Short mmCIF file of C-alpha atoms in Angstrom, two decimals:
data_model
loop_
_atom_site.label_atom_id
_atom_site.label_comp_id
_atom_site.label_asym_id
_atom_site.label_seq_id
_atom_site.Cartn_x
_atom_site.Cartn_y
_atom_site.Cartn_z
CA UNK A 823 -0.05 -0.18 0.35
CA UNK A 824 2.69 2.41 0.75
CA UNK A 825 4.38 1.88 -2.80
CA UNK A 826 1.30 3.07 -3.93
CA UNK A 827 1.62 6.78 -2.13
CA UNK A 828 5.72 6.62 -3.36
CA UNK A 829 7.19 8.26 -6.17
CA UNK A 830 9.52 5.94 -7.91
CA UNK A 831 12.83 6.50 -6.50
CA UNK A 832 15.28 8.63 -8.06
CA UNK A 833 17.56 7.07 -10.67
CA UNK A 834 20.86 8.26 -9.62
CA UNK A 835 21.76 9.76 -6.08
CA UNK A 836 20.74 12.54 -4.89
CA UNK A 837 23.83 13.77 -3.06
CA UNK A 838 26.20 12.68 -6.37
CA UNK A 839 23.67 14.32 -8.98
CA UNK A 840 23.23 17.44 -6.62
CA UNK A 841 27.26 17.69 -6.65
CA UNK A 842 27.30 18.09 -10.60
CA UNK A 843 27.33 21.15 -12.81
CA UNK A 844 24.22 22.94 -13.36
CA UNK A 845 23.73 22.05 -16.95
CA UNK A 846 24.50 18.09 -16.24
CA UNK A 847 22.12 18.41 -13.56
CA UNK A 848 19.08 19.36 -16.19
CA UNK A 849 20.52 17.08 -18.67
CA UNK A 850 19.97 14.22 -16.27
CA UNK A 851 16.26 15.60 -14.97
CA UNK A 852 15.35 16.10 -18.65
CA UNK A 853 16.22 12.38 -19.49
CA UNK A 854 14.19 11.28 -16.28
CA UNK A 855 10.98 13.22 -17.58
CA UNK A 856 11.61 11.66 -21.02
CA UNK A 857 10.68 8.35 -19.61
CA UNK A 858 8.79 8.79 -16.50
CA UNK A 859 7.29 12.67 -16.59
CA UNK A 860 6.83 14.01 -13.31
CA UNK A 861 7.16 10.61 -11.73
CA UNK A 862 4.15 10.70 -9.74
CA UNK A 863 2.99 7.95 -7.38
CA UNK A 864 0.05 5.82 -8.85
CA UNK A 865 -2.58 7.04 -6.26
CA UNK A 866 -2.04 10.39 -7.05
CA UNK A 867 -4.38 9.31 -10.54
CA UNK A 868 -6.77 7.89 -8.38
CA UNK A 869 -6.98 11.16 -6.57
CA UNK A 870 -7.68 12.60 -9.68
CA UNK A 871 -10.53 9.53 -10.73
CA UNK A 872 -12.44 10.45 -7.73
CA UNK A 873 -12.42 13.84 -7.68
CA UNK A 874 -14.07 13.86 -11.68
CA UNK A 875 -16.22 11.32 -10.04
CA UNK A 876 -17.27 13.74 -7.42
CA UNK A 877 -17.60 16.41 -10.08
CA UNK A 878 -20.31 14.36 -12.30
CA UNK A 879 -21.89 13.36 -8.79
CA UNK A 880 -22.60 16.80 -7.83
CA UNK A 881 -23.55 17.95 -11.29
CA UNK A 882 -26.44 15.00 -10.80
CA UNK A 883 -27.47 16.14 -7.48
CA UNK A 884 -28.17 19.63 -8.17
CA UNK A 885 -29.92 18.71 -11.44
CA UNK A 886 -32.18 16.66 -9.43
CA UNK A 887 -32.97 19.61 -7.46
CA UNK A 888 -34.57 20.92 -10.89
CA UNK A 889 -38.17 20.76 -11.59
CA UNK A 890 -37.75 21.20 -15.13
CA UNK A 891 -35.16 18.36 -15.22
CA UNK A 892 -35.91 15.31 -12.97
CA UNK A 893 -34.35 12.27 -10.91
CA UNK A 894 -30.99 10.96 -11.95
CA UNK A 895 -32.43 7.60 -12.65
CA UNK A 896 -34.58 9.45 -15.93
CA UNK A 897 -31.10 11.17 -16.77
CA UNK A 898 -31.78 9.92 -20.25
CA UNK A 899 -34.69 12.34 -20.83
CA UNK A 900 -33.18 15.61 -19.38
CA UNK A 901 -29.22 15.56 -19.53
CA UNK A 902 -29.45 17.14 -22.75
CA UNK A 903 -31.85 19.95 -21.70
CA UNK A 904 -30.24 23.41 -21.94
CA UNK A 905 -31.02 23.68 -17.98
CA UNK A 906 -28.69 20.63 -17.39
CA UNK A 907 -25.94 22.19 -19.18
CA UNK A 908 -26.64 25.79 -17.28
CA UNK A 909 -26.33 23.98 -13.79
CA UNK A 910 -23.41 22.14 -15.31
CA UNK A 911 -21.87 25.41 -16.16
CA UNK A 912 -23.34 27.10 -12.63
CA UNK A 913 -21.71 23.92 -10.81
CA UNK A 914 -18.26 24.15 -12.36
CA UNK A 915 -17.70 27.97 -11.72
CA UNK A 916 -18.31 26.61 -7.95
CA UNK A 917 -16.09 23.53 -8.06
CA UNK A 918 -13.16 25.66 -9.46
CA UNK A 919 -13.57 28.93 -7.77
CA UNK A 920 -13.11 27.10 -4.51
CA UNK A 921 -10.30 25.04 -5.85
CA UNK A 922 -11.28 21.86 -6.58
CA UNK A 923 -10.94 22.01 -10.17
CA UNK A 924 -8.00 23.24 -12.27
CA UNK A 925 -4.78 23.73 -10.34
CA UNK A 926 -5.69 21.24 -7.61
CA UNK A 927 -4.01 18.32 -6.31
CA UNK A 928 -0.10 16.86 -6.18
CA UNK A 929 0.01 17.51 -9.89
CA UNK A 930 0.27 21.15 -9.16
CA UNK A 931 2.42 20.70 -6.59
CA UNK A 932 -0.48 21.24 -3.92
CA UNK A 933 0.18 18.29 -1.57
CA UNK A 934 -1.18 19.30 1.88
CA UNK A 935 -3.85 20.57 1.70
CA UNK A 936 -4.36 19.41 -1.41
CA UNK A 937 -6.78 22.25 -2.25
CA UNK A 938 -5.87 25.64 -1.97
CA UNK A 939 -8.36 28.84 -3.24
CA UNK A 940 -10.98 28.77 -0.68
CA UNK A 941 -8.55 28.57 2.26
CA UNK A 942 -6.91 31.27 0.78
CA UNK A 943 -9.86 33.59 -0.49
CA UNK A 944 -11.87 33.17 2.67
CA UNK A 945 -8.87 34.67 4.67
CA UNK A 946 -7.87 38.13 5.50
CA UNK A 947 -4.48 39.47 4.86
CA UNK A 948 -3.20 36.80 2.19
CA UNK A 949 -2.02 38.57 -0.91
CA UNK A 950 -4.42 39.26 -3.64
CA UNK A 951 -3.63 40.86 -7.29
CA UNK A 952 -5.72 43.59 -7.95
CA UNK A 953 -6.64 45.06 -11.30
CA UNK A 954 -5.67 48.32 -10.34
CA UNK A 955 -2.54 48.10 -8.19
CA UNK A 956 -2.39 51.85 -7.44
CA UNK A 957 -6.07 53.13 -7.26
CA UNK A 958 -8.21 53.96 -4.32
CA UNK A 959 -10.76 51.48 -2.70
CA UNK A 960 -9.67 48.91 -5.09
CA UNK A 961 -6.13 48.88 -5.10
CA UNK A 962 -3.54 47.64 -2.72
CA UNK A 963 -2.74 44.33 -2.35
CA UNK A 964 -3.71 42.73 1.31
CA UNK A 965 -7.02 41.05 1.01
CA UNK A 966 -9.81 43.01 3.27
CA UNK A 967 -13.10 41.77 4.73
CA UNK A 968 -14.52 43.42 1.92
CA UNK A 969 -13.00 40.62 -0.51
CA UNK A 970 -13.97 37.65 1.67
CA UNK A 971 -17.37 39.04 1.84
CA UNK A 972 -18.04 39.58 -1.92
CA UNK A 973 -16.00 35.73 -2.47
CA UNK A 974 -18.13 34.22 0.17
CA UNK A 975 -21.51 36.31 -1.38
CA UNK A 976 -20.32 34.86 -4.69
CA UNK A 977 -20.24 30.86 -3.62
CA UNK A 978 -23.42 31.61 -1.41
CA UNK A 979 -25.13 32.67 -4.98
CA UNK A 980 -23.72 29.96 -6.77
CA UNK A 981 -25.11 27.49 -4.37
CA UNK A 982 -28.65 29.23 -4.11
CA UNK A 983 -28.78 29.09 -8.14
CA UNK A 984 -27.65 25.58 -7.76
CA UNK A 985 -30.58 24.16 -5.51
CA UNK A 986 -33.14 26.85 -7.25
CA UNK A 987 -36.10 24.39 -8.32
CA UNK A 988 -36.29 26.48 -11.40
CA UNK A 989 -33.41 28.78 -12.65
CA UNK A 990 -34.45 32.64 -13.74
CA UNK A 991 -32.83 35.80 -13.92
CA UNK A 992 -32.74 36.73 -10.20
CA UNK A 993 -29.87 33.51 -9.79
CA UNK A 994 -28.08 34.27 -12.80
CA UNK A 995 -27.48 37.91 -12.50
CA UNK A 996 -25.58 38.39 -9.18
CA UNK A 997 -23.29 36.10 -10.36
CA UNK A 998 -22.73 37.72 -13.43
CA UNK A 999 -22.28 40.91 -11.40
CA UNK A 1000 -20.20 39.45 -8.92
CA UNK A 1001 -17.36 37.73 -10.52
CA UNK A 1002 -16.34 40.85 -12.79
CA UNK A 1003 -16.42 42.74 -9.47
CA UNK A 1004 -13.62 40.52 -8.06
CA UNK A 1005 -11.88 40.30 -10.95
CA UNK A 1006 -11.13 44.21 -10.24
CA UNK A 1007 -10.32 43.51 -6.69
CA UNK A 1008 -8.51 40.11 -7.22
CA UNK A 1009 -8.28 39.17 -10.63
CA UNK A 1010 -7.04 35.37 -9.32
CA UNK A 1011 -10.73 34.99 -8.13
CA UNK A 1012 -11.85 35.93 -11.87
CA UNK A 1013 -9.20 33.45 -13.24
CA UNK A 1014 -9.87 30.66 -10.86
CA UNK A 1015 -13.32 30.48 -11.57
CA UNK A 1016 -12.31 30.19 -15.64
CA UNK A 1017 -14.94 33.03 -16.14
CA UNK A 1018 -13.09 33.18 -19.67
CA UNK A 1019 -15.77 30.50 -20.73
CA UNK A 1020 -17.72 29.98 -17.90
CA UNK A 1021 -19.12 33.40 -17.35
CA UNK A 1022 -19.34 34.29 -21.01
CA UNK A 1023 -21.61 31.42 -21.11
CA UNK A 1024 -23.46 31.86 -18.45
CA UNK A 1025 -24.25 35.37 -19.80
CA UNK A 1026 -25.79 33.37 -23.01
CA UNK A 1027 -28.50 32.39 -20.90
CA UNK A 1028 -29.84 35.83 -20.11
CA UNK A 1029 -30.71 35.63 -23.89
CA UNK A 1030 -33.51 32.96 -23.46
CA UNK A 1031 -33.96 33.21 -27.41
CA UNK A 1032 -30.36 33.11 -28.55
CA UNK A 1033 -28.73 31.37 -25.16
CA UNK A 1034 -28.35 28.05 -26.95
CA UNK A 1035 -26.53 29.82 -30.39
CA UNK A 1036 -24.65 32.17 -27.98
CA UNK A 1037 -23.38 29.45 -25.98
CA UNK A 1038 -22.32 27.58 -29.15
CA UNK A 1039 -19.94 30.51 -29.93
CA UNK A 1040 -18.43 30.08 -26.87
CA UNK A 1041 -17.44 26.46 -27.15
CA UNK A 1042 -16.68 26.98 -31.02
CA UNK A 1043 -14.16 29.86 -29.82
CA UNK A 1044 -12.44 27.56 -27.34
CA UNK A 1045 -11.77 25.16 -29.65
CA UNK A 1046 -10.75 27.36 -32.37
CA UNK A 1047 -8.19 29.98 -30.25
CA UNK A 1048 -6.81 26.70 -28.68
CA UNK A 1049 -5.99 25.41 -32.29
CA UNK A 1050 -4.92 28.78 -33.55
CA UNK A 1051 -2.87 29.24 -30.31
CA UNK A 1052 -0.84 26.24 -31.84
CA UNK A 1053 0.42 27.94 -34.86
CA UNK A 1054 3.58 28.14 -33.59
CA UNK A 1055 6.79 26.28 -33.08
CA UNK A 1056 6.32 25.57 -29.22
CA UNK A 1057 3.90 22.69 -29.51
CA UNK A 1058 5.79 19.87 -30.62
CA UNK A 1059 7.18 19.75 -27.26
CA UNK A 1060 4.12 20.16 -25.58
CA UNK A 1061 3.42 16.74 -27.40
CA UNK A 1062 6.42 15.31 -25.89
CA UNK A 1063 6.54 16.80 -22.37
CA UNK A 1064 2.70 15.78 -22.11
CA UNK A 1065 2.48 12.17 -23.45
CA UNK A 1066 6.35 11.58 -21.40
CA UNK A 1067 3.99 12.48 -18.30
CA UNK A 1068 0.89 10.00 -19.53
CA UNK A 1069 -0.79 8.36 -16.93
CA UNK A 1070 -1.70 5.13 -19.29
CA UNK A 1071 1.67 5.43 -21.65
CA UNK A 1072 4.05 3.24 -19.52
CA UNK A 1073 6.13 2.02 -22.76
CA UNK A 1074 9.28 3.71 -22.67
CA UNK A 1075 10.20 2.79 -25.99
CA UNK A 1076 7.18 4.43 -27.53
CA UNK A 1077 8.52 7.65 -25.27
CA UNK A 1078 11.99 7.60 -26.66
CA UNK A 1079 10.14 8.05 -30.10
CA UNK A 1080 8.79 11.38 -28.96
CA UNK A 1081 12.26 12.73 -28.98
CA UNK A 1082 15.11 12.65 -31.99
CA UNK A 1083 17.89 10.66 -30.34
CA UNK A 1084 17.41 9.56 -26.42
CA UNK A 1085 19.17 10.54 -24.36
CA UNK A 1086 21.75 12.61 -26.42
CA UNK A 1087 19.05 14.75 -28.33
CA UNK A 1088 15.79 15.53 -26.34
CA UNK A 1089 14.19 18.03 -28.78
CA UNK A 1090 11.01 16.61 -29.99
CA UNK A 1091 11.21 13.67 -32.71
CA UNK A 1092 9.47 14.10 -36.36
CA UNK A 1093 6.62 11.80 -34.50
CA UNK A 1094 5.77 14.23 -31.62
CA UNK A 1095 5.86 16.99 -35.04
CA UNK A 1096 3.45 15.00 -36.76
CA UNK A 1097 1.41 14.42 -33.29
CA UNK A 1098 1.30 18.09 -33.01
CA UNK A 1099 0.27 19.33 -36.05
CA UNK A 1100 -2.79 16.62 -36.27
CA UNK A 1101 -4.05 17.94 -33.46
CA UNK A 1102 -4.17 21.25 -34.08
CA UNK A 1103 -5.59 20.43 -37.81
CA UNK A 1104 -8.18 17.97 -35.78
CA UNK A 1105 -9.11 20.72 -33.36
CA UNK A 1106 -10.07 22.87 -36.30
CA UNK A 1107 -11.52 20.37 -38.32
CA UNK A 1108 -14.55 18.75 -35.66
CA UNK A 1109 -16.02 22.48 -34.54
CA UNK A 1110 -16.10 22.88 -38.35
CA UNK A 1111 -17.78 20.13 -38.90
CA UNK A 1112 -20.30 20.10 -35.77
CA UNK A 1113 -21.32 23.82 -36.93
CA UNK A 1114 -22.34 22.59 -40.34
CA UNK A 1115 -23.51 19.05 -39.17
CA UNK A 1116 -27.17 19.97 -38.32
CA UNK A 1117 -27.70 16.44 -37.45
CA UNK A 1118 -26.85 13.44 -38.84
CA UNK A 1119 -24.13 11.34 -40.33
CA UNK A 1120 -21.77 14.53 -40.07
CA UNK A 1121 -22.41 15.34 -36.44
CA UNK A 1122 -21.82 11.84 -35.79
CA UNK A 1123 -18.51 11.80 -36.81
CA UNK A 1124 -17.87 15.49 -35.31
CA UNK A 1125 -19.19 14.72 -31.88
CA UNK A 1126 -16.68 11.61 -32.25
CA UNK A 1127 -13.55 12.78 -32.88
CA UNK A 1128 -14.33 15.43 -30.49
CA UNK A 1129 -14.41 12.86 -27.94
CA UNK A 1130 -11.40 11.19 -28.57
CA UNK A 1131 -9.57 14.43 -28.42
CA UNK A 1132 -10.60 15.33 -25.30
CA UNK A 1133 -10.27 12.00 -23.87
CA UNK A 1134 -6.63 11.80 -25.55
CA UNK A 1135 -5.78 15.16 -23.41
CA UNK A 1136 -7.43 14.32 -20.35
CA UNK A 1137 -6.07 10.44 -20.11
CA UNK A 1138 -2.75 12.08 -20.54
CA UNK A 1139 -3.32 13.95 -17.38
CA UNK A 1140 -1.53 17.43 -18.27
CA UNK A 1141 -0.01 19.21 -15.23
CA UNK A 1142 -2.31 21.92 -14.35
CA UNK A 1143 -5.02 19.44 -14.66
CA UNK A 1144 -7.83 20.51 -16.31
CA UNK A 1145 -9.86 17.27 -16.31
CA UNK A 1146 -13.12 18.55 -15.14
CA UNK A 1147 -13.16 21.19 -18.09
CA UNK A 1148 -12.24 18.74 -20.69
CA UNK A 1149 -15.39 16.87 -19.22
CA UNK A 1150 -17.89 19.93 -19.58
CA UNK A 1151 -16.34 20.55 -22.81
CA UNK A 1152 -17.21 16.80 -23.55
CA UNK A 1153 -20.78 17.39 -22.33
CA UNK A 1154 -21.39 20.70 -23.47
CA UNK A 1155 -20.32 19.20 -27.27
CA UNK A 1156 -22.76 16.37 -26.87
CA UNK A 1157 -25.65 18.65 -25.88
CA UNK A 1158 -25.38 21.81 -28.18
CA UNK A 1159 -24.17 20.50 -31.44
CA UNK A 1160 -25.33 17.16 -31.07
CA UNK A 1161 -28.85 16.94 -29.71
CA UNK A 1162 -29.38 20.69 -30.71
CA UNK A 1163 -27.62 20.60 -33.97
CA UNK A 1164 -30.41 22.56 -35.73
CA UNK A 1165 -29.71 25.98 -34.03
CA UNK A 1166 -27.48 28.02 -36.11
CA UNK A 1167 -24.88 30.15 -34.57
CA UNK A 1168 -26.04 32.74 -37.01
CA UNK A 1169 -29.40 33.29 -35.81
CA UNK A 1170 -29.04 35.19 -32.77
CA UNK A 1171 -30.77 38.34 -33.04
CA UNK A 1172 -29.76 40.17 -29.75
CA UNK A 1173 -27.24 42.65 -30.73
CA UNK A 1174 -26.34 43.27 -26.70
CA UNK A 1175 -25.57 39.45 -27.09
CA UNK A 1176 -23.84 39.68 -30.38
CA UNK A 1177 -21.50 42.98 -29.08
CA UNK A 1178 -20.11 40.97 -26.05
CA UNK A 1179 -19.40 37.80 -27.97
CA UNK A 1180 -17.37 39.83 -30.34
CA UNK A 1181 -16.04 41.60 -27.58
CA UNK A 1182 -14.93 38.52 -25.43
CA UNK A 1183 -14.14 35.82 -27.44
CA UNK A 1184 -13.31 38.00 -30.58
CA UNK A 1185 -11.10 41.29 -29.74
CA UNK A 1186 -9.43 39.90 -25.93
CA UNK A 1187 -8.05 36.73 -28.12
CA UNK A 1188 -6.78 38.82 -30.81
CA UNK A 1189 -5.23 41.17 -28.59
CA UNK A 1190 -4.24 38.77 -26.49
CA UNK A 1191 -1.92 36.83 -29.34
CA UNK A 1192 -0.47 40.00 -30.97
CA UNK A 1193 -0.02 41.59 -27.37
CA UNK A 1194 0.49 38.72 -24.88
CA UNK A 1195 1.80 41.03 -22.17
CA UNK A 1196 -1.42 42.81 -21.98
CA UNK A 1197 -3.99 39.55 -21.47
CA UNK A 1198 -3.72 36.11 -19.39
CA UNK A 1199 -3.28 33.63 -21.35
CA UNK A 1200 -6.58 32.17 -20.21
CA UNK A 1201 -8.65 35.14 -21.75
CA UNK A 1202 -6.94 34.62 -25.00
CA UNK A 1203 -7.82 31.05 -24.88
CA UNK A 1204 -4.10 29.82 -25.60
CA UNK A 1205 -4.56 27.09 -24.12
CA UNK A 1206 -2.10 23.66 -24.23
CA UNK A 1207 -0.06 25.96 -26.87
CA UNK A 1208 3.10 25.80 -24.77
CA UNK A 1209 3.70 29.12 -25.21
CA UNK A 1210 3.29 30.52 -21.98
CA UNK A 1211 4.46 33.55 -19.97
CA UNK A 1212 6.20 31.86 -16.91
CA UNK A 1213 8.67 32.83 -13.84
CA UNK A 1214 11.78 31.41 -12.21
CA UNK A 1215 12.34 32.63 -8.82
CA UNK A 1216 16.22 32.00 -7.55
CA UNK A 1217 16.19 32.33 -3.87
CA UNK A 1218 19.94 32.41 -2.12
CA UNK A 1219 19.92 29.14 0.20
CA UNK A 1220 18.10 29.63 3.12
CA UNK A 1221 15.70 32.97 2.23
CA UNK A 1222 12.83 30.60 0.70
CA UNK A 1223 11.93 30.21 4.36
CA UNK A 1224 11.10 33.69 4.63
CA UNK A 1225 7.68 32.93 2.65
CA UNK A 1226 6.50 30.64 5.58
CA UNK A 1227 7.84 33.10 8.41
CA UNK A 1228 6.01 36.23 6.80
CA UNK A 1229 3.22 35.42 4.37
CA UNK A 1230 0.00 35.02 5.51
CA UNK A 1231 -1.37 31.81 3.54
CA UNK A 1232 -3.02 28.33 3.64
CA UNK A 1233 0.02 26.35 3.21
CA UNK A 1234 3.39 25.77 3.70
CA UNK A 1235 6.21 26.08 0.97
CA UNK A 1236 6.17 23.30 -1.23
CA UNK A 1237 9.21 20.83 0.16
CA UNK A 1238 7.93 21.42 3.67
CA UNK A 1239 4.57 20.29 2.30
CA UNK A 1240 6.41 17.52 1.21
CA UNK A 1241 8.50 16.75 4.27
CA UNK A 1242 4.99 15.52 5.87
CA UNK A 1243 5.07 12.34 3.38
CA UNK A 1244 8.88 12.01 2.47
CA UNK A 1245 12.10 12.39 3.60
CA UNK A 1246 14.37 15.87 2.46
CA UNK A 1247 16.31 14.38 -0.17
CA UNK A 1248 12.83 12.58 -1.69
CA UNK A 1249 11.14 15.89 -1.45
CA UNK A 1250 13.68 18.03 -3.67
CA UNK A 1251 14.32 15.22 -6.08
CA UNK A 1252 10.78 15.50 -6.68
CA UNK A 1253 10.28 19.25 -7.15
CA UNK A 1254 13.88 19.32 -9.24
CA UNK A 1255 11.43 17.61 -11.73
CA UNK A 1256 9.76 21.01 -12.55
CA UNK A 1257 12.97 22.33 -13.70
CA UNK A 1258 12.91 19.79 -16.38
CA UNK A 1259 9.25 20.37 -17.44
CA UNK A 1260 9.97 24.11 -17.69
CA UNK A 1261 13.58 23.57 -19.53
CA UNK A 1262 12.06 20.99 -22.20
CA UNK A 1263 9.40 23.29 -23.59
CA UNK A 1264 10.76 25.47 -26.41
CA UNK A 1265 10.13 28.55 -24.34
CA UNK A 1266 11.96 27.13 -21.37
CA UNK A 1267 15.73 27.22 -23.39
CA UNK A 1268 15.83 29.88 -22.88
CA UNK A 1269 16.67 29.94 -19.32
CA UNK A 1270 19.81 28.56 -20.10
CA UNK A 1271 20.84 31.79 -21.32
CA UNK A 1272 19.37 33.84 -18.58
CA UNK A 1273 20.04 31.82 -15.44
CA UNK A 1274 24.13 33.03 -15.69
CA UNK A 1275 22.53 36.85 -16.14
CA UNK A 1276 20.43 36.66 -12.91
CA UNK A 1277 22.93 34.85 -10.42
CA UNK A 1278 26.95 34.44 -10.03
CA UNK A 1279 26.46 30.86 -8.58
CA UNK A 1280 23.64 29.22 -9.36
CA UNK A 1281 24.90 26.30 -6.74
CA UNK A 1282 24.53 29.04 -4.21
CA UNK A 1283 20.33 29.38 -5.03
CA UNK A 1284 17.50 27.32 -4.44
CA UNK A 1285 15.03 27.11 -8.00
CA UNK A 1286 11.52 27.66 -7.28
CA UNK A 1287 8.92 27.71 -10.20
CA UNK A 1288 6.81 31.58 -9.68
CA UNK A 1289 4.05 28.46 -10.53
CA UNK A 1290 4.82 26.92 -7.19
CA UNK A 1291 5.47 30.39 -5.43
CA UNK A 1292 1.78 31.58 -7.10
CA UNK A 1293 0.35 28.40 -5.32
CA UNK A 1294 1.07 29.29 -1.99
CA UNK A 1295 1.49 33.14 -1.96
CA UNK A 1296 -2.03 33.60 -4.08
CA UNK A 1297 -3.58 30.17 -3.36
CA UNK A 1298 -4.25 29.05 -6.85
CA UNK A 1299 -1.93 28.38 -9.59
CA UNK A 1300 -2.75 27.57 -13.35
CA UNK A 1301 -0.05 28.22 -15.61
CA UNK A 1302 -0.57 31.95 -15.73
CA UNK A 1303 2.80 33.71 -15.65
CA UNK A 1304 1.20 36.98 -15.54
CA UNK A 1305 0.13 36.04 -11.89
CA UNK A 1306 4.13 35.71 -10.41
CA UNK A 1307 5.11 38.94 -12.36
CA UNK A 1308 6.87 42.03 -10.84
CA UNK A 1309 3.36 43.09 -9.21
CA UNK A 1310 3.24 39.49 -6.88
CA UNK A 1311 7.17 39.72 -6.34
CA UNK A 1312 6.84 43.16 -4.70
CA UNK A 1313 3.87 42.50 -2.74
CA UNK A 1314 6.18 39.52 -1.31
CA UNK A 1315 8.82 41.84 -0.74
CA UNK A 1316 6.90 44.22 1.18
CA UNK A 1317 6.48 41.32 3.47
CA UNK A 1318 9.62 39.61 3.11
CA UNK A 1319 12.27 42.44 2.85
CA UNK A 1320 14.77 40.60 1.23
CA UNK A 1321 18.18 41.68 1.06
CA UNK A 1322 19.91 42.62 -2.32
CA UNK A 1323 20.58 39.15 -4.06
CA UNK A 1324 18.94 37.26 -1.63
CA UNK A 1325 15.93 36.73 -4.72
CA UNK A 1326 16.72 36.87 -8.13
CA UNK A 1327 13.20 36.58 -10.67
CA UNK A 1328 13.42 35.87 -14.51
CA UNK A 1329 10.11 36.83 -15.97
CA UNK A 1330 9.91 35.24 -19.50
CA UNK A 1331 6.65 36.69 -21.84
CA UNK A 1332 4.63 34.93 -24.39
CA UNK A 1333 5.63 34.90 -28.36
CA UNK A 1334 3.15 37.30 -29.95
CA UNK A 1335 1.94 36.39 -32.85
CA UNK A 1336 3.79 37.05 -35.98
CA UNK A 1337 7.03 38.18 -33.64
CA UNK A 1338 9.22 35.16 -33.24
CA UNK A 1339 10.86 36.25 -29.65
CA UNK A 1340 10.65 36.30 -26.06
CA UNK A 1341 11.32 39.19 -24.15
CA UNK A 1342 12.10 38.60 -20.71
CA UNK A 1343 13.35 40.61 -17.28
CA UNK A 1344 15.75 39.73 -14.29
CA UNK A 1345 14.68 41.30 -11.19
CA UNK A 1346 15.38 41.59 -8.24
CA UNK A 1347 13.75 41.66 -4.95
CA UNK A 1348 15.31 44.59 -3.40
CA UNK A 1349 17.25 46.35 -6.43
CA UNK A 1350 14.63 46.00 -8.71
CA UNK A 1351 15.36 45.18 -12.81
CA UNK A 1352 18.52 44.40 -13.37
CA UNK A 1353 18.64 43.27 -17.04
CA UNK A 1354 15.84 42.97 -19.67
CA UNK A 1355 16.31 42.02 -23.50
CA UNK A 1356 14.65 39.73 -26.51
CA UNK A 1357 15.50 36.25 -27.53
CA UNK A 1358 14.66 34.81 -30.95
CA UNK A 1359 13.22 31.33 -31.38
CA UNK A 1360 15.50 30.67 -34.24
CA UNK A 1361 18.25 30.88 -31.40
CA UNK A 1362 17.07 28.32 -28.88
CA UNK A 1363 15.06 26.09 -31.43
CA UNK A 1364 18.14 24.00 -31.86
CA UNK A 1365 19.27 23.93 -28.68
CA UNK A 1366 18.92 21.22 -26.04
CA UNK A 1367 17.16 22.23 -23.21
CA UNK A 1368 19.98 21.77 -20.82
CA UNK A 1369 22.25 24.05 -23.18
CA UNK A 1370 23.41 28.00 -23.34
CA UNK A 1371 22.60 29.86 -26.18
#
């Protein structure tokens, strides 16, 4: 039984590995990742299977309280009704905003407790990320009772709507109002709720005559922009890294095929590149089939392809674990494009809804792709593309403890969380695998150029990915580097007072569309920005993850 909860042993002596030069250490980590991914214990995957089961069960319970639907035993008569999808959207918002969905559990370095979000958002004094940092009333980085009160109202409003025998405007309107207000006061909550998808879909139900057509547009936009975001040179690396971490693929021979020449050359192979291109084509193709299918064989084919597409993602258990999101994408696809195939997306009559959809699923994603520093990758709908903003935080040895000493938060730093279950070397080895995850993505190869610019002696520093910092400091993390940029660093510095050189951060921005480069900054917590620059994709595309430019 204990073996189920223990990660596979580090394939080399940890102390000997730690004594190697930095590039060699990264090299060995990448080789390990290529064959077994993160190396999560077997029991971890059962945790996520159980979570999916509870997610579906919760939806069934809430639907059974709806008079227009019915008992669980009659699900075949009501699962395709718009009210059932509406309850699924409301339940998804609640599930996510409480921290039970994306960004939860050990695969996001959340070990104990395995859920954050609500523990953080209900606690005054924790760090928040306001939209307007220096503005009176709404600014400031300390969570007040006002934010706690509004968050509690959001949770209560969602429960009230979910338990309602019949949904109407009075249930939906408060949620539609509260989420943007909370987003102004703390963008983390807005993103945590996956508002770029669920809030817009919920808005469509405020226009009963156009609700199905509008929601179809939202579903289609998610697929379209996700596919569009993959039109870059990053995605083959994503496929290799994700499939290497697969929960079901155990063949080392197949995993080696994802790389050009394991273990010497860990750039993505032709196999990974073909898989990436095929995935992009499929993600463009099946939404078009579903839009123009109008029922019949064409629609059936589109639905089957959609199911297989999302099943592939789910079974590979991507590190951000957006599993429930994949579940509702499939369910919504069957309801909207399957049972209601006759509804045409161009039949929307309401001008306010057309304008809102144009802004939310048109203008914002376009701006987010062209100028990614302005827009979260979630609002840009750039999922799975491997082209995300990210950060690396380098703590002078021992200074990492200041986070536990001075921050109000709901969980300890990651290694201390792991120490509840494992010895120190095992804990450090497991967290070190995040270095491989970051380095093996194409945008991670710029780090070999930037680390020597950031610190003179990397061996005197502890490497922590910005995702791990956001997870404990903000209560939620989901791959959005904008959450752990300079503003979070400044908030932490105001509490921890790092001295010059004790904390250096590397911030790397996403590649903009049509501009083949990554902008980056190096910032000292005390002294501010010490370097900035731009690295061209052409300069790193042929590098190994552990090689300097």
